[in-house]
Amino acid sequence: MTDLADREWRLIREEPWDGPMNMALDEIAAETAAAGGPRTLRVYRWEPSTLSLGYSQDPDTVDWEYCDREGVTVTRRPTGGGGIYHDSVGDVSYSIIAPADELPGDLLKSYELCCEPVLDAFERLGVPAQFADEKQPAVYQPACYLRALHPAHDVVSATDGRKLSGNAQYRRKDSIVQHGSLTYAARPDRHLAVFAGLDVTPEAFAARVGAIDEACDCSRAEAVTALEDALAEWADAEAGGWTDEELERARERAAEKYEATAWNREGVDPT
């Protein structure tokens, strides 16, 4: 594998997008990288708050009435795992997107490499963090942050073992996307409310899930900057942005796929 800094990387600093656009932009960036364009590092905000479903998740696990009433968007990810409530304030998300032959073919090694900037961001904030070193049983399987911890891609507090960050990859034929979520503020009541039939108390959620604002005295903006700077240094990336053509294609992809009932309710890709 070639050293990351030998390649052209762009860093797209935090932007607010709705759920379908966030997922569509990942796909378009993957196509750009595969076609010989820049690799992409991006930090993003979910606006409005969004529940992202795992690729194979049963839609019956969603409290659709609550999401509609509270203005929570629901979209399905191309990655597996459980649903994640991305609060517009409490969540900080990122993606790393590159051609498939430029990241390790071994999945565990690829996670180890791509999570380096995530761990660096926590260190910059003074939040001790590490990969989960032991599995814990699932509290509620349909919710990503309440599933069994996995040492390959779950980042936990080194102080109390609570989950701080979940990370996932999907591998296209010619590109790889890793995206993940760092919890700035946990907001357990809202996180739990998006799921149907969930019998878990906020106290039980707080015992499993930690947050940056509980571990250090920093603003959300400072947490975002720490992640952006860690990503940029990791790949020696230059500040960049989307082309008009990429944005147009992303809007089309969002409308055709990530907003589609067939995708979100049935897991069928309409494209």
Tab-separated table of C-alpha atoms in Angstrom:
chain	number	residue	atom	x	y	z
A	1	MET	CA	0.000	0.000	0.000
A	2	THR	CA	1.310	3.432	-0.947
A	3	ASP	CA	1.804	5.977	1.807
A	4	LEU	CA	-1.367	8.028	2.237
A	5	ALA	CA	0.449	11.347	1.891
A	6	ASP	CA	1.623	10.392	-1.624
A	7	ARG	CA	-1.934	10.727	-2.881
A	8	GLU	CA	-4.255	13.686	-3.441
A	9	TRP	CA	-6.627	14.073	-0.498
A	10	ARG	CA	-9.166	16.826	0.078
A	11	LEU	CA	-10.622	17.710	3.450
A	12	ILE	CA	-14.207	18.962	3.374
A	13	ARG	CA	-14.788	20.652	6.710
A	14	GLU	CA	-18.071	20.206	8.517
A	15	GLU	CA	-21.166	20.865	6.458
A	16	PRO	CA	-24.833	20.378	7.442
A	17	TRP	CA	-26.783	18.052	5.147
A	18	ASP	CA	-29.898	15.960	5.590
A	19	GLY	CA	-29.596	12.180	5.900
A	20	PRO	CA	-30.158	11.243	2.244
A	21	MET	CA	-27.615	13.813	1.042
A	22	ASN	CA	-25.001	12.684	3.553
A	23	MET	CA	-25.243	9.114	2.270
A	24	ALA	CA	-25.393	10.199	-1.370
A	25	LEU	CA	-22.297	12.387	-0.987
A	26	ASP	CA	-20.347	9.381	0.312
A	27	GLU	CA	-21.316	7.425	-2.819
A	28	ILE	CA	-20.421	10.247	-5.185
A	29	ALA	CA	-17.061	10.782	-3.439
A	30	ALA	CA	-16.359	7.062	-3.857
A	31	GLU	CA	-17.055	7.333	-7.583
A	32	THR	CA	-14.800	10.393	-7.822
A	33	ALA	CA	-11.928	8.604	-6.089
A	34	ALA	CA	-12.337	5.491	-8.240
A	35	ALA	CA	-12.246	7.620	-11.403
A	36	GLY	CA	-8.862	9.100	-10.485
A	37	GLY	CA	-10.084	12.199	-8.656
A	38	PRO	CA	-9.167	13.226	-5.136
A	39	ARG	CA	-9.700	10.976	-2.158
A	40	THR	CA	-12.091	12.558	0.328
A	41	LEU	CA	-12.045	13.222	4.047
A	42	ARG	CA	-15.224	14.852	5.233
A	43	VAL	CA	-16.800	15.898	8.521
A	44	TYR	CA	-20.518	16.485	8.527
A	45	ARG	CA	-23.566	17.326	10.554
A	46	TRP	CA	-26.994	15.747	10.208
A	47	GLU	CA	-29.566	18.513	9.748
A	48	PRO	CA	-32.258	17.692	10.668
A	49	SER	CA	-31.479	14.948	13.179
A	50	THR	CA	-31.523	11.573	11.434
A	51	LEU	CA	-31.915	7.903	12.234
A	52	SER	CA	-29.655	5.945	9.887
A	53	LEU	CA	-30.640	2.295	9.571
A	54	GLY	CA	-28.152	-0.514	9.032
A	55	TYR	CA	-28.255	-2.055	5.559
A	56	SER	CA	-30.242	-5.133	6.638
A	57	GLN	CA	-32.200	-3.593	9.487
A	58	ASP	CA	-35.870	-4.448	9.916
A	59	PRO	CA	-37.927	-1.253	9.434
A	60	ASP	CA	-40.352	-2.511	12.069
A	61	THR	CA	-37.714	-1.596	14.679
A	62	VAL	CA	-38.341	2.099	13.905
A	63	ASP	CA	-40.935	4.219	15.681
A	64	TRP	CA	-42.012	5.931	12.469
A	65	GLU	CA	-44.730	7.936	14.194
A	66	TYR	CA	-42.249	9.439	16.655
A	67	CYS	CA	-39.766	10.251	13.883
A	68	ASP	CA	-42.460	11.938	11.799
A	69	ARG	CA	-43.756	13.909	14.761
A	70	GLU	CA	-40.323	15.029	15.930
A	71	GLY	CA	-38.954	15.782	12.462
A	72	VAL	CA	-36.321	13.027	12.575
A	73	THR	CA	-35.340	11.918	9.069
A	74	VAL	CA	-34.938	8.172	8.501
A	75	THR	CA	-32.593	6.812	5.837
A	76	ARG	CA	-30.792	3.513	5.294
A	77	ARG	CA	-26.990	3.224	5.221
A	78	PRO	CA	-25.021	1.034	2.807
A	79	THR	CA	-23.163	-0.298	5.876
A	80	GLY	CA	-24.417	-2.981	8.219
A	81	GLY	CA	-25.078	-2.872	11.949
A	82	GLY	CA	-27.884	-1.299	13.892
A	83	GLY	CA	-29.622	2.040	13.706
A	84	ILE	CA	-27.868	5.188	14.867
A	85	TYR	CA	-29.644	8.330	15.997
A	86	HIS	CA	-27.551	11.206	14.669
A	87	ASP	CA	-28.567	14.190	16.740
A	88	SER	CA	-27.928	17.483	14.946
A	89	VAL	CA	-26.053	18.736	18.022
A	90	GLY	CA	-24.931	15.572	19.789
A	91	ASP	CA	-23.378	13.759	16.807
A	92	VAL	CA	-20.149	14.485	14.907
A	93	SER	CA	-19.702	12.319	11.804
A	94	TYR	CA	-16.889	11.742	9.330
A	95	SER	CA	-16.112	9.732	6.195
A	96	ILE	CA	-12.849	8.498	4.668
A	97	ILE	CA	-13.132	7.592	0.980
A	98	ALA	CA	-10.380	6.198	-1.245
A	99	PRO	CA	-9.738	3.746	-4.097
A	100	ALA	CA	-9.922	0.148	-2.923
A	101	ASP	CA	-6.304	-0.660	-3.745
A	102	GLU	CA	-4.966	2.163	-1.562
A	103	LEU	CA	-6.275	0.851	1.758
A	104	PRO	CA	-5.455	-2.530	3.307
A	105	GLY	CA	-7.383	-5.452	1.895
A	106	ASP	CA	-7.557	-7.002	5.345
A	107	LEU	CA	-10.627	-5.555	7.034
A	108	LEU	CA	-9.155	-5.400	10.535
A	109	LYS	CA	-5.985	-3.682	9.301
A	110	SER	CA	-8.095	-1.243	7.311
A	111	TYR	CA	-10.129	-0.339	10.407
A	112	GLU	CA	-6.952	0.049	12.426
A	113	LEU	CA	-5.507	2.449	9.861
A	114	CYS	CA	-8.662	4.485	9.242
A	115	CYS	CA	-9.479	4.859	12.938
A	116	GLU	CA	-6.072	6.428	13.655
A	117	PRO	CA	-7.421	9.975	13.156
A	118	VAL	CA	-10.486	9.176	15.286
A	119	LEU	CA	-8.284	8.149	18.202
A	120	ASP	CA	-6.046	11.162	17.537
A	121	ALA	CA	-9.064	13.482	17.729
A	122	PHE	CA	-9.989	12.127	21.158
A	123	GLU	CA	-6.379	12.574	22.285
A	124	ARG	CA	-6.380	16.202	21.094
A	125	LEU	CA	-9.470	16.786	23.233
A	126	GLY	CA	-7.891	15.116	26.264
A	127	VAL	CA	-10.416	12.263	26.199
A	128	PRO	CA	-8.705	8.897	26.846
A	129	ALA	CA	-10.030	6.465	24.214
A	130	GLN	CA	-9.137	3.102	22.734
A	131	PHE	CA	-10.585	0.224	20.761
A	132	ALA	CA	-12.894	-1.957	22.836
A	133	ASP	CA	-10.676	-4.641	24.348
A	134	GLU	CA	-13.452	-7.033	25.267
A	135	LYS	CA	-16.931	-7.801	24.025
A	136	GLN	CA	-19.960	-6.884	26.079
A	137	PRO	CA	-23.368	-8.461	25.476
A	138	ALA	CA	-25.938	-6.617	23.431
A	139	VAL	CA	-28.496	-4.534	25.292
A	140	TYR	CA	-30.706	-4.062	22.219
A	141	GLN	CA	-29.517	-5.482	18.889
A	142	PRO	CA	-31.313	-3.074	16.496
A	143	ALA	CA	-29.527	-0.036	18.032
A	144	CYS	CA	-25.885	0.274	17.003
A	145	TYR	CA	-24.727	1.845	20.249
A	146	LEU	CA	-26.462	-0.864	22.284
A	147	ARG	CA	-25.148	-3.855	20.342
A	148	ALA	CA	-22.294	-6.026	21.577
A	149	LEU	CA	-19.034	-4.054	21.466
A	150	HIS	CA	-16.605	-5.135	18.767
A	151	PRO	CA	-12.845	-4.616	19.252
A	152	ALA	CA	-12.281	-4.054	15.530
A	153	HIS	CA	-14.262	-0.857	15.108
A	154	ASP	CA	-15.843	0.298	18.365
A	155	VAL	CA	-13.985	3.043	20.231
A	156	VAL	CA	-14.615	3.299	23.954
A	157	SER	CA	-13.546	5.442	26.867
A	158	ALA	CA	-10.264	4.187	28.321
A	159	THR	CA	-11.560	5.359	31.699
A	160	ASP	CA	-14.900	3.595	32.015
A	161	GLY	CA	-15.298	1.462	28.867
A	162	ARG	CA	-18.386	3.269	27.556
A	163	LYS	CA	-18.765	3.528	23.794
A	164	LEU	CA	-17.731	6.862	22.298
A	165	SER	CA	-17.560	6.115	18.577
A	166	GLY	CA	-18.906	3.574	16.108
A	167	ASN	CA	-17.260	3.026	12.717
A	168	ALA	CA	-18.213	0.991	9.661
A	169	GLN	CA	-16.913	0.260	6.169
A	170	TYR	CA	-18.426	-0.750	2.901
A	171	ARG	CA	-16.335	-1.918	-0.004
A	172	ARG	CA	-17.385	-1.179	-3.518
A	173	LYS	CA	-15.677	-2.867	-6.471
A	174	ASP	CA	-13.175	-0.045	-6.888
A	175	SER	CA	-13.414	2.086	-3.735
A	176	ILE	CA	-13.812	1.948	0.036
A	177	VAL	CA	-15.905	4.155	2.285
A	178	GLN	CA	-15.400	4.232	6.034
A	179	HIS	CA	-17.803	6.409	7.948
A	180	GLY	CA	-18.318	6.823	11.633
A	181	SER	CA	-19.993	8.727	14.403
A	182	LEU	CA	-18.462	10.363	17.481
A	183	THR	CA	-20.808	11.176	20.325
A	184	TYR	CA	-20.407	14.753	21.489
A	185	ALA	CA	-23.594	14.741	23.619
A	186	ALA	CA	-25.433	11.453	24.218
A	187	ARG	CA	-29.081	12.640	24.569
A	188	PRO	CA	-30.331	9.179	25.618
A	189	ASP	CA	-34.046	10.071	25.712
A	190	ARG	CA	-34.099	11.030	22.033
A	191	HIS	CA	-31.745	8.233	21.006
A	192	LEU	CA	-34.028	5.622	22.550
A	193	ALA	CA	-37.290	7.175	21.366
A	194	VAL	CA	-36.643	6.548	17.659
A	195	PHE	CA	-36.867	2.771	18.170
A	196	ALA	CA	-40.139	0.847	18.427
A	197	GLY	CA	-40.733	-1.493	21.340
A	198	LEU	CA	-37.471	-0.591	23.030
A	199	ASP	CA	-37.560	-1.375	26.743
A	200	VAL	CA	-34.299	0.280	27.797
A	201	THR	CA	-34.068	3.085	30.337
A	202	PRO	CA	-32.024	6.237	29.784
A	203	GLU	CA	-29.910	5.118	32.757
A	204	ALA	CA	-29.103	1.814	31.047
A	205	PHE	CA	-28.210	3.693	27.864
A	206	ALA	CA	-25.911	6.039	29.791
A	207	ALA	CA	-24.181	3.058	31.373
A	208	ARG	CA	-23.187	1.821	27.890
A	209	VAL	CA	-22.686	5.074	25.953
A	210	GLY	CA	-20.356	7.921	26.889
A	211	ALA	CA	-19.927	11.369	25.370
A	212	ILE	CA	-17.215	13.924	24.746
A	213	ASP	CA	-19.004	16.646	26.691
A	214	GLU	CA	-19.009	14.408	29.771
A	215	ALA	CA	-15.279	13.725	29.523
A	216	CYS	CA	-13.890	17.182	28.788
A	217	ASP	CA	-14.839	20.847	28.981
A	218	CYS	CA	-14.974	21.604	25.273
A	219	SER	CA	-17.527	23.015	22.877
A	220	ARG	CA	-18.950	21.071	19.972
A	221	ALA	CA	-17.038	23.371	17.605
A	222	GLU	CA	-13.790	22.418	19.343
A	223	ALA	CA	-14.617	18.731	18.988
A	224	VAL	CA	-15.314	19.206	15.277
A	225	THR	CA	-12.043	21.087	14.764
A	226	ALA	CA	-10.087	18.370	16.573
A	227	LEU	CA	-11.497	15.729	14.227
A	228	GLU	CA	-10.962	17.834	11.120
A	229	ASP	CA	-7.361	18.584	12.052
A	230	ALA	CA	-6.643	14.946	12.919
A	231	LEU	CA	-7.998	13.798	9.555
A	232	ALA	CA	-6.046	16.443	7.633
A	233	GLU	CA	-2.774	15.573	9.350
A	234	TRP	CA	-3.346	11.827	8.911
A	235	ALA	CA	-3.444	12.081	5.106
A	236	ASP	CA	-1.662	15.420	4.561
A	237	ALA	CA	-4.922	16.645	3.028
A	238	GLU	CA	-5.615	20.034	1.507
A	239	ALA	CA	-8.805	21.958	2.240
A	240	GLY	CA	-11.284	21.362	-0.543
A	241	GLY	CA	-14.922	21.228	-1.523
A	242	TRP	CA	-17.437	19.570	-3.808
A	243	THR	CA	-17.622	20.362	-7.491
A	244	ASP	CA	-20.918	21.582	-8.893
A	245	GLU	CA	-21.173	18.334	-10.855
A	246	GLU	CA	-20.687	16.214	-7.729
A	247	LEU	CA	-23.393	18.139	-5.876
A	248	GLU	CA	-25.814	17.761	-8.766
A	249	ARG	CA	-25.201	14.003	-8.931
A	250	ALA	CA	-25.517	13.693	-5.154
A	251	ARG	CA	-28.881	15.444	-5.158
A	252	GLU	CA	-30.077	13.086	-7.894
A	253	ARG	CA	-28.769	10.032	-5.981
A	254	ALA	CA	-30.389	11.211	-2.762
A	255	ALA	CA	-33.769	11.642	-4.463
A	256	GLU	CA	-33.595	8.372	-6.407
A	257	LYS	CA	-32.242	6.157	-3.632
A	258	TYR	CA	-31.849	7.505	-0.116
A	259	GLU	CA	-35.226	9.238	0.021
A	260	ALA	CA	-37.012	6.302	-1.613
A	261	THR	CA	-39.532	4.247	0.330
A	262	ALA	CA	-38.253	1.065	-1.333
A	263	TRP	CA	-34.780	1.677	0.086
A	264	ASN	CA	-35.706	2.884	3.536
A	265	ARG	CA	-38.692	0.632	4.244
A	266	GLU	CA	-37.687	-2.467	2.294
A	267	GLY	CA	-33.936	-2.297	1.723
A	268	VAL	CA	-34.361	-2.474	-2.056
A	269	ASP	CA	-32.017	-0.260	-4.077
A	270	PRO	CA	-34.258	1.466	-6.652
A	271	THR	CA	-31.266	2.612	-8.703
